[in-house]
Amino acid sequence: MLGLMQNWQLNVSKVIQYAQQNYGSQQIISQNYDDHITQLSYKEVEKRMRCLAWSLRNVLGLERGDVVATMAWNNIRHFEIWYAVMGSDMVCHTVNPRLFKDQIRYIINHAQDKYIFIERSFIPILKTLAHELATLKGIIVLTKDLDPTESDGFTIPFFCYEDLIGEQSIDEWPEIDENNACALCYTSGTTGNPKGVCFSQRALVLHAMAVNGGNFYGLTHNDTVLPVVPMFHANAWSNIFSAPMCGAKLVLPDRHLDPQSLYTLINSYQVTFSAGVPTVWLALLDYLNTHNGQLKTMTRIVIGGSACAASTIEAYEKQYNIKILHAWGMTEMSPIGTVSTIKPELQNKPYQEQLQFKAKQGIPIFTVEMKITDENGINITDDSTHSGHLMVRGPAIVATYFKQDTPVIDDDNYFKTGDIAIIDEAGYMQIRDRTKDLIKSGGEWISSIELENTALFHPGVAEAAAIAADHPKWGERPILLVVAEKECILDDKDILTTLKDHIVKWQLPDAIIVVDELPHTATGKLQKTVLREKYQMYLIDNNLI
Ligand code: AMP
């Protein structure tokens, strides 16, 4: 028997429509590239979104299903583009400007982006690829005045963003099948090119509702939300949807993520809630300590993307009275999977005991199911003494990567995260390791395979292994172990010079160590776990931080 409720499609545009209808005067405050502040209400911004939606069709000639890229910071224009594009039944592809140029070329071509909305400061990145982006028909610069010289070197037209926000607007948002794609985000894989995660309207709306539950973000119309995590990183962890969904104010920092700017922004606009990677919050903590600062209005901060140390949680909670929500997730999960928050049965425990749970990755949000399996795929979830492969399923979790035919889920619809985890008796998941051959530094991925292959360009290198070493500021930094070819004497400076020709500066290893041999399994695979055990503390122990 079917239920007899209405068939109300979960569309992203309904989130902004809700905000403008019910919280029309709530403000969105945004820093801009030229350092001035823009302040608009949900009512005003929703009108601008409908103007942009009109221009997408009538000026740019875009149609439903077209993919449109953005390369932009967290600011009000980027916010408008998200809703205008997704609300027009188009797909918003957020491009991470920190990717390698080759990767940017690959993902823009793979996604078949028709237009790109871009900050003026990122145009040079695109310029070097100008003749290799086959599907791009035009570039929209996020500005009110075009600089006529910035289109030099391009053959496609440039548009001024503010010219697209004209007199005309669509009257209402079109109804969209909730299963249609609305956003696209590429994520680094262990090998090969980045893989596209293609989110549906339904997934993003459900995820925003789930993550907003009282035990997790718990946002209300009394909150002022500062999304520090960039919008080109896994949907800015849903802040851009979950804030308007409950009528919260938004404060957008643009590119100003240094501690002093964040401190000023938080205190000037009475921010109550924020989210970002540990590196950002560690830097702010240091700033607060050295400047005798306070964040009086801040009540909670979501820290995730990499493991957050218990000492960071304790410092914010005890010294600054800010609750830390340690979160784990993946781009493939829209992205939040778990949040560490203290369950009722643990609330009477002493703080130090609670802290051990807070430092774990936590309990799943509603809509996320987890299991742990052993090497043979046998379910060992209930065995709280053994770690294994963390598998997840739910309505906002990837089934198949973009333009790949083969699903990436098992027979029971579980997706293998590439993380090794354990679930304790209280139900808290803890990440122990990862099988992905990647290094996460300050929230950004570095491919160890890329480093190894590049090191081999050096004629004296016979074998190389790049691994993650602990770093107090960046979480992890790459270090490279190399074995010399017979009768060669290796100089680490020489190897660094080879790497520099191919690899951007922030991805270069912090140390290059020449070793006699590297450990291998019986089948000849590098035993990175052995290396990690031995060298994990190398940078700290050798004062290389
Ligand atoms: P991304 O898709 O870039 O968001 O990266 C997802 C991966 O980052 C996860 O599979 C984990 O390996 C790692 N990660 C995310 N959050 C955490 C966390 N709180 N603790 C440890 N690792 C994390």
Coordinates of N, CA and C in Angstrom, one line a residue, residues 26 45 52 54 61 70 125 140 187 223 230 319 363 367 393 413 417 431 468 488 498 540:
Q26 N 17.2 38.3 7.5 CA 18.5 37.8 8.0 C 19.6 38.2 7.1
V45 N 19.4 38.6 -1.6 CA 20.4 37.7 -2.3 C 19.6 36.7 -3.1
L52 N 20.5 36.0 -11.8 CA 21.6 35.2 -12.4 C 21.1 34.0 -13.1
W54 N 18.3 33.8 -14.6 CA 17.8 34.3 -15.9 C 18.9 34.4 -16.9
G61 N 23.1 31.2 -22.5 CA 22.6 30.1 -23.4 C 22.7 28.7 -22.8
T70 N 33.1 26.7 -11.0 CA 33.5 27.8 -10.3 C 34.9 27.6 -9.8
I125 N 46.0 31.1 -13.5 CA 46.0 29.6 -13.5 C 45.4 29.1 -14.8
I140 N 33.5 34.0 -16.7 CA 32.8 35.1 -16.0 C 33.6 35.5 -14.8
T187 N 37.8 14.4 -6.5 CA 38.6 14.1 -5.3 C 39.8 13.3 -5.8
D223 N 21.8 31.4 15.3 CA 23.2 31.2 15.0 C 23.7 32.2 13.9
P230 N 36.7 25.7 2.6 CA 36.4 26.3 1.3 C 35.2 25.7 0.6
Q319 N 39.7 26.4 27.9 CA 40.2 27.8 28.0 C 39.2 28.8 27.4
I363 N 30.1 9.4 16.2 CA 29.0 8.5 15.9 C 28.4 9.0 14.6
T367 N 21.2 8.9 8.5 CA 21.4 8.6 7.0 C 22.7 8.0 6.7
R393 N 27.2 3.4 4.0 CA 26.1 3.5 3.0 C 25.1 4.5 3.4
N413 N 25.5 -2.5 -1.0 CA 25.5 -1.1 -1.2 C 26.5 -0.3 -0.3
T417 N 35.7 3.1 2.2 CA 36.2 4.5 2.4 C 37.7 4.6 2.2
I431 N 39.4 6.4 13.5 CA 40.2 6.1 12.4 C 41.6 5.7 12.9
A468 N 53.5 9.8 4.9 CA 53.1 10.9 5.8 C 53.8 10.8 7.1
C488 N 75.9 4.7 -7.1 CA 75.5 6.1 -7.1 C 75.5 6.7 -5.7
T498 N 65.1 18.0 -8.8 CA 64.3 17.2 -9.8 C 62.8 17.4 -9.5
I540 N 59.3 15.5 13.8 CA 59.3 16.0 15.1 C 60.6 15.6 15.9

